[in-house]
Coordinates of C-alpha atoms in Angstrom, one line a residue:
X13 CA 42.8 57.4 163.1
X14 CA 45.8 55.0 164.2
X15 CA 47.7 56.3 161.2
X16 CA 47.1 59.9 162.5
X17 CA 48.7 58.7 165.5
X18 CA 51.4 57.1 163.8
X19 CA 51.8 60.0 161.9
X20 CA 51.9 62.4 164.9
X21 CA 54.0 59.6 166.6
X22 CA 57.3 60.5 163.5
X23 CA 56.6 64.3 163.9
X24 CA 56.9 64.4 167.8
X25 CA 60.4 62.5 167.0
X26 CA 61.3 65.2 164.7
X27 CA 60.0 68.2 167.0
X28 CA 61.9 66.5 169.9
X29 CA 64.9 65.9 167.7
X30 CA 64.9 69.8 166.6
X31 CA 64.7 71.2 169.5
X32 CA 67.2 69.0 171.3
X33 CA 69.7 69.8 168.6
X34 CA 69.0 73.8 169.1
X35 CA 69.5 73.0 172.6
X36 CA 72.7 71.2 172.2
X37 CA 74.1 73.7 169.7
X38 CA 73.6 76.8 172.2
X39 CA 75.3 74.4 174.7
X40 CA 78.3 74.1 171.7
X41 CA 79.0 77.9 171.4
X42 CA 78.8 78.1 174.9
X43 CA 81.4 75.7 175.5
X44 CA 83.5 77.1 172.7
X45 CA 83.4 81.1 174.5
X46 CA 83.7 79.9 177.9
X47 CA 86.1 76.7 178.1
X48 CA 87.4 77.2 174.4
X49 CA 86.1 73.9 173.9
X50 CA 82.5 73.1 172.3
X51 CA 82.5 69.5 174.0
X52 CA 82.3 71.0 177.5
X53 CA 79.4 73.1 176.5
X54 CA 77.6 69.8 174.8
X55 CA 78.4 68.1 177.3
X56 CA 76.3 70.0 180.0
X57 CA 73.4 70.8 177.6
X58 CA 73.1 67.1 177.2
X59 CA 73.0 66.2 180.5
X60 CA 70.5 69.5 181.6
X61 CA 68.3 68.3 178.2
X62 CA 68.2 64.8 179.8
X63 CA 67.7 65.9 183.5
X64 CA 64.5 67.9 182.2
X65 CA 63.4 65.1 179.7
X66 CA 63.0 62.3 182.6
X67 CA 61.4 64.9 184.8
X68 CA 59.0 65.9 182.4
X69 CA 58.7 62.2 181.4
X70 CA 57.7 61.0 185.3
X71 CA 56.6 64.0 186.5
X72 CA 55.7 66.5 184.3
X73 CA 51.8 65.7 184.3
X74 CA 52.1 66.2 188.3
X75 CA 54.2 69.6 187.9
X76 CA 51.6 70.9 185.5
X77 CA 48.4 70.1 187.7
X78 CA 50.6 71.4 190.6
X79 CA 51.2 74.6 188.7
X80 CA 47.9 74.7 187.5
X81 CA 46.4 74.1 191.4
X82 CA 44.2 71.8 190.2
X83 CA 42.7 69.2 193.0
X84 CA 41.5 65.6 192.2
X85 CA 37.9 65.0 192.1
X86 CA 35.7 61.8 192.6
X87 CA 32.0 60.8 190.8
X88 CA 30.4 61.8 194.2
X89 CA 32.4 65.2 194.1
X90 CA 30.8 66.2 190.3
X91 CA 28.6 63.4 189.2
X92 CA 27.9 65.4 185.9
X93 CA 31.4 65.8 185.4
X94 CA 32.1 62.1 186.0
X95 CA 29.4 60.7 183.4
X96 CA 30.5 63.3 181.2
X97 CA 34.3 61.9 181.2
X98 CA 32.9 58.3 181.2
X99 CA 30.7 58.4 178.2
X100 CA 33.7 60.1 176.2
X101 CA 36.2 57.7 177.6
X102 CA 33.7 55.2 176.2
X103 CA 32.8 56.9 172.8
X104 CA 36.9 57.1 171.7
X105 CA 37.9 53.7 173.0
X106 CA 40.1 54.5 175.4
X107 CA 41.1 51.9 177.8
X108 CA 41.7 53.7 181.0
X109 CA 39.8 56.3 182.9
X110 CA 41.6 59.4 182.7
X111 CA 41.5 61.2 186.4
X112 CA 39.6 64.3 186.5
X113 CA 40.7 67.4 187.9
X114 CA 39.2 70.6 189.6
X115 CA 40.6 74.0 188.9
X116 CA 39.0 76.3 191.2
X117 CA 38.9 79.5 188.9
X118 CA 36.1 81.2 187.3
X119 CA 37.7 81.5 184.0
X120 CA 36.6 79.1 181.5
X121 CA 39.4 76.3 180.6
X122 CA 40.0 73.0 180.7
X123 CA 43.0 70.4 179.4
X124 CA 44.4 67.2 179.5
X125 CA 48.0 66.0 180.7
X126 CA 49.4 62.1 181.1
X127 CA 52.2 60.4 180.2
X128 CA 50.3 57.6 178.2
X129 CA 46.8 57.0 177.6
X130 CA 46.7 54.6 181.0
X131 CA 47.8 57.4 183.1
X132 CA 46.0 60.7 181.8
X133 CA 43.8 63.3 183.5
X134 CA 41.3 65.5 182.7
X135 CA 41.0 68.9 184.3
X136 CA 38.7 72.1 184.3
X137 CA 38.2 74.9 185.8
X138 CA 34.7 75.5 188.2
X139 CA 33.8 78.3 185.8
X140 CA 33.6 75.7 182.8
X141 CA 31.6 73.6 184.8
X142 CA 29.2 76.4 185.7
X143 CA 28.6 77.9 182.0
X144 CA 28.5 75.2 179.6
X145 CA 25.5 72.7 179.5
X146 CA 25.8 69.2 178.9
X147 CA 26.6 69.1 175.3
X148 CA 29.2 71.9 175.3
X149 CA 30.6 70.2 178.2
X150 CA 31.0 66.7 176.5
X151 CA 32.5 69.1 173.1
X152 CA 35.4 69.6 175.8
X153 CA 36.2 66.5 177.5
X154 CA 36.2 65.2 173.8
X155 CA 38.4 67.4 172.7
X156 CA 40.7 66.7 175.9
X157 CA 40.6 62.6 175.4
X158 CA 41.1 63.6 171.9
X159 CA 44.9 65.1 172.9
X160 CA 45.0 61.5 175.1
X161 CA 44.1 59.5 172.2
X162 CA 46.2 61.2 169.8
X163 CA 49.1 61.0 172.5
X164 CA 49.5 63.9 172.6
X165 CA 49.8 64.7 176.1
X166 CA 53.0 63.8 176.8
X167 CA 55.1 65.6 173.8
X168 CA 53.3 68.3 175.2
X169 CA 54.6 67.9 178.6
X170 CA 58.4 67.3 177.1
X171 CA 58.8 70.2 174.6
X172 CA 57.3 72.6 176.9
X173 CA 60.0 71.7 179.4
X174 CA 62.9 71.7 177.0
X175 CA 61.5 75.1 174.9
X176 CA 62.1 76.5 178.8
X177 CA 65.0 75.5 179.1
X178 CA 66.3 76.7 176.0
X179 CA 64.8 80.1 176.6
X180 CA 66.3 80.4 180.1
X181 CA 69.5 78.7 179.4
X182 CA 69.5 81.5 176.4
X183 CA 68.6 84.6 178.6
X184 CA 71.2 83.9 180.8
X185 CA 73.8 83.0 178.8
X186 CA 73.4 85.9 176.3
X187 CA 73.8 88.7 179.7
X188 CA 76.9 86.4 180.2
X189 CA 78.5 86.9 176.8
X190 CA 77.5 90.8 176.9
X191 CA 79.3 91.0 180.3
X192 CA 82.4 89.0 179.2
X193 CA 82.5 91.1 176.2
X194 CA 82.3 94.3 178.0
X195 CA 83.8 93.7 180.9
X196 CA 87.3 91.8 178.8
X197 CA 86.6 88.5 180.9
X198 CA 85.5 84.6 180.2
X199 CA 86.6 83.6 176.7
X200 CA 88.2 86.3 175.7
X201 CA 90.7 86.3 178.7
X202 CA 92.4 82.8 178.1
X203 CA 92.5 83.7 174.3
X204 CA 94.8 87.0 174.4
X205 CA 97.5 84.9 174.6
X206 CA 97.0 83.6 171.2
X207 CA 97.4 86.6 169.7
X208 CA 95.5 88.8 167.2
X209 CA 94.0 85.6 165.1
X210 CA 93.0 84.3 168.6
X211 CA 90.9 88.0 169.8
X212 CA 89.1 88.3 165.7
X213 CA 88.0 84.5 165.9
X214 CA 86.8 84.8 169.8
X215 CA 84.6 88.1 168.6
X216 CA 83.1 85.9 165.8
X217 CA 82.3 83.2 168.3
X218 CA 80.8 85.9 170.3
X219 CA 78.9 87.3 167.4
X220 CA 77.5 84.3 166.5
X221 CA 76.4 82.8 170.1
X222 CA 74.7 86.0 170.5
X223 CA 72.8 85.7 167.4
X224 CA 71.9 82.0 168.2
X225 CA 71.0 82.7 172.1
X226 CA 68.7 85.0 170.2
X227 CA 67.0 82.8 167.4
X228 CA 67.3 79.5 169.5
X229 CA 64.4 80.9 171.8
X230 CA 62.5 81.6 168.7
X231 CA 62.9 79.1 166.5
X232 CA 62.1 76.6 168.7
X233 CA 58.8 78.5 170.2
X234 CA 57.7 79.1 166.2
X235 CA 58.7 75.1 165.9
X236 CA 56.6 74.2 168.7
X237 CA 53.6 76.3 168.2
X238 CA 52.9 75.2 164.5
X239 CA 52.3 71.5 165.7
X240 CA 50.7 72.3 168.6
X241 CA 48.3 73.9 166.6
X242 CA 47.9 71.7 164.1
X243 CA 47.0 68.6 167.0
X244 CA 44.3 71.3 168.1
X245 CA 42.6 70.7 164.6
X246 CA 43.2 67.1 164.8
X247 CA 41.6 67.4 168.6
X248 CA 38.4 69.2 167.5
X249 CA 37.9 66.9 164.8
X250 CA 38.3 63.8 167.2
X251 CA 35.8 65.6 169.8
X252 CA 33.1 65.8 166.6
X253 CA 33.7 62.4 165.8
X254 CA 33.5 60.7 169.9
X255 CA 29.9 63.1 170.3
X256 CA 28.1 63.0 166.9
X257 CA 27.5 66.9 167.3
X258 CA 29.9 69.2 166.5
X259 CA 28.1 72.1 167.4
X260 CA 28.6 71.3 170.9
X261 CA 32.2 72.0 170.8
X262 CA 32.0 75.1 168.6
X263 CA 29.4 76.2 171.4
X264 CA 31.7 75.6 174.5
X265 CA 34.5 77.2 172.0
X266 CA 32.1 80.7 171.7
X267 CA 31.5 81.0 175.4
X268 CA 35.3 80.1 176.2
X269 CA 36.6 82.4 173.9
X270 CA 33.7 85.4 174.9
X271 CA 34.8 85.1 178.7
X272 CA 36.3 88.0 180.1
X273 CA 37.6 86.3 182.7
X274 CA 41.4 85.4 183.1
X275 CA 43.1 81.9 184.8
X276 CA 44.6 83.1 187.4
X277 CA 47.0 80.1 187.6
X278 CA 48.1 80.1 183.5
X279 CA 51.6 81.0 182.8
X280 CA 54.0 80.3 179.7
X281 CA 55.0 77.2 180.3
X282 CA 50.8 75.7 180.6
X283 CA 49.3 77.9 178.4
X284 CA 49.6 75.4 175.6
X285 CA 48.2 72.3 177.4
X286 CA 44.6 74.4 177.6
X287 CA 41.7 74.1 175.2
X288 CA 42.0 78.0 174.3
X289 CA 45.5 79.6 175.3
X290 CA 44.5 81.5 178.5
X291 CA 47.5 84.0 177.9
X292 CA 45.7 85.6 174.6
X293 CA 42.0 86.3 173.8
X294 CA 40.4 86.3 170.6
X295 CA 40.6 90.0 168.7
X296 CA 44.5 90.3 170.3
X297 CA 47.2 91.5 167.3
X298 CA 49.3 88.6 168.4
X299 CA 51.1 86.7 165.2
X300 CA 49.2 83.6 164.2
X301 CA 53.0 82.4 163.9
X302 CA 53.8 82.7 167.3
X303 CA 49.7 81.4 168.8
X304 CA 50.2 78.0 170.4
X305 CA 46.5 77.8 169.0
X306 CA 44.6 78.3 165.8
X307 CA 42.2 81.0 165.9
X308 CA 39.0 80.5 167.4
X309 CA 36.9 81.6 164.9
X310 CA 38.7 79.3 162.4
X311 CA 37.9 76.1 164.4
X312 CA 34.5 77.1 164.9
X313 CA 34.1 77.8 161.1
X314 CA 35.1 74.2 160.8
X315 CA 33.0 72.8 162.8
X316 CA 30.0 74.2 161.6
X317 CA 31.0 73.9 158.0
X318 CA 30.3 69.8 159.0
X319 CA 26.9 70.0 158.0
X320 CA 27.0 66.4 156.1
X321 CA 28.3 64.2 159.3
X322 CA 30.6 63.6 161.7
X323 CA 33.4 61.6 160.5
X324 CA 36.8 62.2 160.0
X325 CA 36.5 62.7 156.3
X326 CA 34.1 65.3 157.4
X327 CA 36.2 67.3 159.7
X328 CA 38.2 67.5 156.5
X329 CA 36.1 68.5 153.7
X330 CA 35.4 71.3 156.3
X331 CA 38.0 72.3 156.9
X332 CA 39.4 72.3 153.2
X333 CA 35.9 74.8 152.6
X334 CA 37.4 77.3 155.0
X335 CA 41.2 76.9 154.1
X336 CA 40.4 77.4 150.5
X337 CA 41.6 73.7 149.7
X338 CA 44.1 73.0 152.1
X339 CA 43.5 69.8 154.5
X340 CA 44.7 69.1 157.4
X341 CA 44.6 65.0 158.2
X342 CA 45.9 62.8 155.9
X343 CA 44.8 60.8 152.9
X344 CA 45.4 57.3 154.5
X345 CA 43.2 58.4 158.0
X346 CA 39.9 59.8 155.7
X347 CA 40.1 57.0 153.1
X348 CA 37.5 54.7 153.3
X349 CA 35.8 56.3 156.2
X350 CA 32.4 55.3 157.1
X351 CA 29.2 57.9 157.5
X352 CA 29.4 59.1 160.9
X353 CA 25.5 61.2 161.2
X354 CA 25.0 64.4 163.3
X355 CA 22.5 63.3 166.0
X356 CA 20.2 65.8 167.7
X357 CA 20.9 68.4 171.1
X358 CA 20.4 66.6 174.0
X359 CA 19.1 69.9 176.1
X360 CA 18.6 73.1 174.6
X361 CA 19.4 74.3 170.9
X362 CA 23.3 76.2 170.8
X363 CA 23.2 79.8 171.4
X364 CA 19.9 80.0 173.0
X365 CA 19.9 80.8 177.1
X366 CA 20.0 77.3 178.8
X367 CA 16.2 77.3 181.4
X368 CA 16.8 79.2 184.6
X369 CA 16.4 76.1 186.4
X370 CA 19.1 73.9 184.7
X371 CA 21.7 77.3 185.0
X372 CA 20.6 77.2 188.8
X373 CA 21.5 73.5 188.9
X374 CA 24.7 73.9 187.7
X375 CA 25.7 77.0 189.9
X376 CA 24.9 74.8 193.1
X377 CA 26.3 71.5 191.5
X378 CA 29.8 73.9 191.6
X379 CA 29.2 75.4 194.8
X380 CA 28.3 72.1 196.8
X381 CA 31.3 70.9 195.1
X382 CA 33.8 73.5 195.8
X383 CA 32.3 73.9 199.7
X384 CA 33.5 69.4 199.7
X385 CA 36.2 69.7 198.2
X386 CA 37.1 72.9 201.2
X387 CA 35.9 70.3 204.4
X388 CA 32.4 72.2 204.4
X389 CA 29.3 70.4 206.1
X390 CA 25.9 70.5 204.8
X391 CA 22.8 69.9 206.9
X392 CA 19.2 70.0 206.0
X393 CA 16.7 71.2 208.2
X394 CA 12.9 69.7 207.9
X395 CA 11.8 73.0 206.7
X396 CA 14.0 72.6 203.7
X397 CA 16.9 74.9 204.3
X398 CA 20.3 73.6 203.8
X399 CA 22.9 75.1 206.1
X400 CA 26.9 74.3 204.7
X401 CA 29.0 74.3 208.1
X402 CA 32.9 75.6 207.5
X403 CA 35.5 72.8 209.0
X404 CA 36.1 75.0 212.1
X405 CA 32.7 75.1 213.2
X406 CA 33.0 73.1 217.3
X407 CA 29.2 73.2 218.1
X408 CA 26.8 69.9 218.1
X409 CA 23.8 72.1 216.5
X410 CA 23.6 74.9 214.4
X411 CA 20.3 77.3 214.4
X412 CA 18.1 77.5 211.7
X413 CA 17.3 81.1 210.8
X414 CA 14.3 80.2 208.6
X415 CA 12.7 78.0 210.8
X416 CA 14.4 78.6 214.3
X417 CA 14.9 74.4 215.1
X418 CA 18.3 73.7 216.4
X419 CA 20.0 71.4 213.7
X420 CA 21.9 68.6 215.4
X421 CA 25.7 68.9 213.0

């Protein structure tokens, strides 16, 4: 796995190195239209490509839980939750464990954001916690430590910053070419002096910033998109590998996927971070070129293609099956790769309806939770009700409607 990492470690160089130049070159032709210099234009994309690099790099795991409203969360808060997180912190060897984070959202969804594997967090949404049973649950927090492990987390962070700033930097700067051109002003101003040479090369500058403030935005989502989806791979096959039983992902993944609710909190610039993007549903005509994700059909045909084990190597020959040869890890991470078995479901068999009771125990687990993390109260009365008090409640007693004891608060 470390030479995965290593691996992943030369492409995010690459990615960054891409993007940064498409960056800096619609910073040039900018320049070049508007100061008649390139330099200028460099100049300022370097310094707004910098700005936004050391944000993302110190904050950019707090912006995207801010974004994404999500709330920090103790083991008393979700104890299920916490064990979960623990045993898979265990399971892939990470060091540190990550914090875990509450979105309160009944969409299904969960990712993972950090800037290094000592400084990650974990977060999902109530509704995830409420629908998926112990092993689909531990299927997603692999997955997340997977991203963690793979560091992946914080490339993440820094080319979703710098794609938006290419793609706002373009949008405004292509309605201020069009307005210069129509309106005779910016570059085209200083240049009439020079003559007709002067006016022919400032309309090819204008032509081809146009064309670039165009195709930078694209290029570097289509750059960006093909290696996030590719680490999503490389996450599901880490989360088979930390639980022993792939079908507890490819479970969560069906129940994700088949929910017809939407985050209300997702927007362009988190969308990728998520397990499944939350801004496209499975069965949408949406380009696989343009998907920050593989399809989710295709990562659960992989998964439960891995009928001989759990390892790496098996991740691959599975995924080869359904890709018609092609693999996706390298040669040097499933070489000499030990047998990894599938153990058993730890609650109910996938698929089948999880016992009333357990459902029930999740859907209070979430609501005592949610009604903490709000300020509520809870009081039991000796006839076995439990009354939650909201923060603003004054009274020393509360009446018990079942019972009719007063209930000291």
């Amino acid at each position: 796995m470390w030479e995965q990492i290593k691996s992943n470690q030369v492409r995010s160089v690459m990615l960054v190195a891409v993007i940064a130049a498409l960056l800096l070159l619609v910073g040039y032709f900018l320049g070049l239209y508007f100061f008649q210099s390139g330099t200028g234009g460099l100049i300022i994309a370097f310094i707004v490509w910098a700005f936004m690099s050391l944000i993302a790099y110190f904050q950019g795991d707090s912006i995207l839980l801010s974004l994404s409203k999500a709330r920090k969360i103790g083991p008393d808060d979700a104890p299920r939750l916490y064990n979960v997180v623990e045993e898979m912190k265990i399971a892939s060897g990470l060091e540190n464990m990550p914090n875990i984070y509450i979105i309160d959202d009944p969409a299904l969804n969960a990712f993972a954001t950090g800037r290094d594997p000592s400084k990650a967090s974990v977060a999902v949404t109530s509704g995830l916690l409420q629908k998926l049973n112990r092993d689909e649950l531990q299927g997603v927090i692999a997955h997340e430590i997977g991203h963690i492990k793979n560091r992946d987390v914080l490339l993440m962070a820094i080319c979703s910053v710098m794609l938006g700033t290419i793609v706002i930097l373009s949008w405004y700067a292509s309605r201020f070419l069009l307005f210069g051109a129509m309106s005779g002003s910016g570059g085209r101003r200083s240049s009439s002096r020079s003559g007709s040479g002067g006016g022919a090369a400032q309309v090819i500058i204008l032509v081809v910033g146009l064309v670039l403030m165009i195709l930078a935005p694209i290029l570097a989502q289509l750059i960006y998109y093909a290696v996030s989806r590719k680490r999503e791979y490389l996450a599901d096959a880490s989360s088979a590998l930390y639980t022993r039983y792939p079908e507890g992902l490819a479970s969560a993944l069906e129940k994700i996927g088949g929910s017809t609710q939407q985050l209300k909190s997702a927007n362009q610039a988190t969308a990728p971070m998520y397990i499944i993007n939350p801004l496209h549903k499975e069965g949408m005509k949406a380009s696989d070129l343009t998907s920050t994700h593989p399809p989710i059909s295709e990562r659960i045909r992989v998964l439960r293609s891995m009928a001989g084990g759990a390892s790496l190597n098996d991740y691959e020959n599975a995924y080869r099956q359904v890709h018609t040869g092609k693999g996706i890890l390298s040669k040097a991470v499933v070489s000499g790769v030990g047998v990894v078995g599938i153990r058993a479901a730890s609650i109910s068999e996938p698929g089948e309806l999880a016992p009333a009771s357990e459902k029930a125990a999740r859907t209070r687990e979430v609501s005592d939770m949610l009604l903490k993390m709000n300020k509520f109260r809870t009081v039991d009365c000796e006839c076995g009700a439990r009354w939650k008090i909201p923060p603003g409640f004054s009274d020393d007693s509360v009446l018990c409607t079942r019972c009719g004891r007063r209930i000291k608060v």
